[in-house]
């Protein structure tokens, strides 16, 4: 059962790093879109004196800005950014419990470990359904690479820290 808990710990940590990177990417996309809208809107207002020279350009700019502004809340990456903004912090809180459970694993019997695994997996599914239900998060190779690297770094540090703690005792 300890090996299974370790596996769950590893998978959850990978998921945390993956979704954290995914959130960062989506947040950047939302920021770029909002910056584009800002520049286009300001450009349209600032160019009022030149409207006589290019009469069709400015109405087209304003239509684009208004259209994108109207649908921005319905764009997939905006919905994903919103869901991930709530999901990632709560997943981080779950990870604190998972790490604590691993630290206490030697003082826990097999039945309690099995119950803890069930609780962790249930909480994860509830969180995922609560914030990411209905979103089509595409697999992202950048997120996979990032999560893999960060997971390896985390567990290398975690193992070193645990070994040092045990040698002090």
Coordinates of C-alpha atoms in Angstrom, one line a residue:
X1 CA 0.0 0.0 0.0
X2 CA 3.0 2.3 0.7
X3 CA 4.1 1.9 -2.9
X4 CA 0.6 2.8 -4.2
X5 CA 0.6 5.9 -2.0
X6 CA 4.0 6.9 -3.3
X7 CA 2.6 6.4 -6.9
X8 CA -0.4 8.6 -6.0
X9 CA 1.9 11.2 -4.5
X10 CA 4.0 11.3 -7.7
X11 CA 1.0 11.5 -10.0
X12 CA -0.6 14.3 -8.0
X13 CA 2.6 16.3 -8.0
X14 CA 2.9 15.8 -11.7
X15 CA -0.7 17.0 -12.1
X16 CA 0.0 20.0 -10.0
X17 CA 3.0 21.1 -12.0
X18 CA 1.2 20.4 -15.3
X19 CA -1.8 22.4 -14.5
X20 CA 0.3 25.2 -12.9
X21 CA 2.2 25.6 -16.2
X22 CA -1.1 25.3 -18.2
X23 CA -2.5 28.1 -16.1
X24 CA 0.5 30.3 -16.8
X25 CA 0.2 29.7 -20.5
X26 CA -3.6 30.5 -20.5
X27 CA -3.0 33.6 -18.3
X28 CA -0.5 34.9 -20.9
X29 CA -3.0 34.3 -23.7
X30 CA -5.7 36.2 -21.9
X31 CA -3.2 39.1 -21.2
X32 CA -2.2 39.2 -24.8
X33 CA -5.9 39.4 -25.9
X34 CA -6.7 42.1 -23.4
X35 CA -3.6 44.1 -24.4
X36 CA -4.6 43.8 -28.1
X37 CA -8.1 45.1 -27.2
X38 CA -6.6 48.0 -25.3
X39 CA -4.2 49.0 -28.0
X40 CA -6.9 48.7 -30.7
X41 CA -9.4 50.8 -28.7
X42 CA -6.9 53.4 -27.7
X43 CA -5.6 53.5 -31.3
X44 CA -9.1 54.0 -32.6
X45 CA -9.7 56.9 -30.2
X46 CA -6.2 58.5 -30.7
X47 CA -6.6 58.4 -34.5
X48 CA -9.9 60.4 -34.5
X49 CA -8.2 63.3 -36.4
X50 CA -7.1 60.9 -39.2
X51 CA -10.5 59.3 -39.8
X52 CA -11.0 61.5 -42.8
X53 CA -7.9 60.1 -44.6
X54 CA -8.9 56.4 -44.1
X55 CA -12.6 56.3 -43.4
X56 CA -13.1 52.5 -43.7
X57 CA -10.1 51.5 -41.5
X58 CA -11.3 52.9 -38.3
X59 CA -14.9 51.5 -38.3
X60 CA -13.3 48.1 -39.1
X61 CA -11.0 48.4 -36.1
X62 CA -13.8 49.3 -33.8
X63 CA -16.0 46.4 -35.1
X64 CA -13.1 44.0 -34.4
X65 CA -12.5 45.4 -30.9
X66 CA -16.2 45.4 -30.0
X67 CA -16.7 41.9 -31.4
X68 CA -13.7 40.3 -29.6
X69 CA -14.6 42.2 -26.5
X70 CA -18.1 40.8 -26.6
X71 CA -17.1 37.2 -27.1
X72 CA -13.9 37.2 -24.9
X73 CA -15.7 35.5 -22.0
X74 CA -16.8 32.7 -24.3
X75 CA -13.4 31.9 -25.8
X76 CA -12.0 28.5 -24.7
X77 CA -8.7 29.8 -23.4
X78 CA -10.5 32.4 -21.3
X79 CA -12.8 29.8 -19.7
X80 CA -9.8 27.6 -19.1
X81 CA -7.9 30.4 -17.5
X82 CA -10.8 31.1 -15.2
X83 CA -11.2 27.5 -14.2
X84 CA -7.5 27.0 -13.6
X85 CA -7.3 30.1 -11.5
X86 CA -9.5 28.4 -8.9
X87 CA -8.3 24.8 -9.5
X88 CA -4.6 25.2 -9.1
X89 CA -4.6 26.8 -5.6
X90 CA -7.0 24.1 -4.3
X91 CA -4.9 21.4 -5.9
X92 CA -1.9 23.0 -4.1
X93 CA -3.8 22.7 -0.8
X94 CA -4.5 19.0 -1.6
X95 CA -0.8 18.5 -2.3
X96 CA 0.0 19.7 1.3
X97 CA -2.2 17.0 2.6
X98 CA -0.7 14.4 0.3
X99 CA 2.8 15.3 1.4
X100 CA 1.8 15.2 5.0
X101 CA 0.3 11.8 4.5
X102 CA 3.6 10.5 3.0
X103 CA 5.6 12.0 5.9
X104 CA 3.3 10.0 8.3
X105 CA 3.3 6.8 6.3
X106 CA 5.5 4.9 8.6
X107 CA 3.1 5.5 11.5
X108 CA 0.0 4.5 9.5
X109 CA -1.5 1.0 9.1
X110 CA -2.4 -0.5 5.7
X111 CA -6.1 0.1 6.1
X112 CA -5.6 3.8 7.0
X113 CA -3.3 4.2 4.0
X114 CA -5.9 2.7 1.6
X115 CA -8.5 5.1 3.1
X116 CA -6.2 8.1 2.6
X117 CA -5.6 7.1 -1.0
X118 CA -9.3 6.9 -1.6
X119 CA -9.8 10.3 0.1
X120 CA -7.1 11.9 -2.0
X121 CA -8.4 10.5 -5.3
X122 CA -12.0 11.5 -4.4
X123 CA -11.0 15.0 -3.5
X124 CA -9.0 15.3 -6.8
X125 CA -12.0 14.2 -8.9
X126 CA -14.3 16.6 -7.0
X127 CA -11.9 19.5 -7.6
X128 CA -11.4 18.6 -11.3
X129 CA -15.2 18.3 -11.9
X130 CA -15.9 21.5 -9.9
X131 CA -13.5 23.8 -11.9
X132 CA -12.6 22.0 -15.1
X133 CA -15.8 20.2 -16.0
X134 CA -16.8 20.7 -19.6
X135 CA -13.5 22.2 -20.6
X136 CA -11.5 20.5 -23.3
X137 CA -7.9 20.9 -22.0
X138 CA -5.7 19.8 -24.8
X139 CA -2.6 17.9 -24.0
X140 CA 0.3 20.3 -24.1
X141 CA 3.9 19.0 -24.6
X142 CA 5.4 22.1 -23.0
X143 CA 3.3 21.4 -19.8
X144 CA 4.3 17.7 -19.9
X145 CA 8.0 18.6 -20.2
X146 CA 7.8 21.2 -17.5
X147 CA 5.8 19.0 -15.1
X148 CA 8.2 16.1 -15.6
X149 CA 11.3 18.2 -14.9
X150 CA 9.8 19.9 -11.9
X151 CA 8.5 16.6 -10.5
X152 CA 12.0 15.1 -10.8
X153 CA 13.5 18.2 -9.1
X154 CA 10.9 18.2 -6.4
X155 CA 11.4 14.5 -5.5
X156 CA 15.2 14.8 -5.7
X157 CA 15.0 17.6 -3.2
X158 CA 12.4 15.8 -1.1
X159 CA 14.4 12.7 -0.9
X160 CA 17.6 14.6 0.1
X161 CA 15.6 16.6 2.7
X162 CA 14.1 13.4 4.1
X163 CA 17.5 11.6 4.2
X164 CA 19.1 14.6 6.0
X165 CA 16.2 14.7 8.5
X166 CA 16.6 11.0 9.2
X167 CA 20.3 11.3 9.7
X168 CA 19.8 14.0 12.4
X169 CA 17.5 11.8 14.3

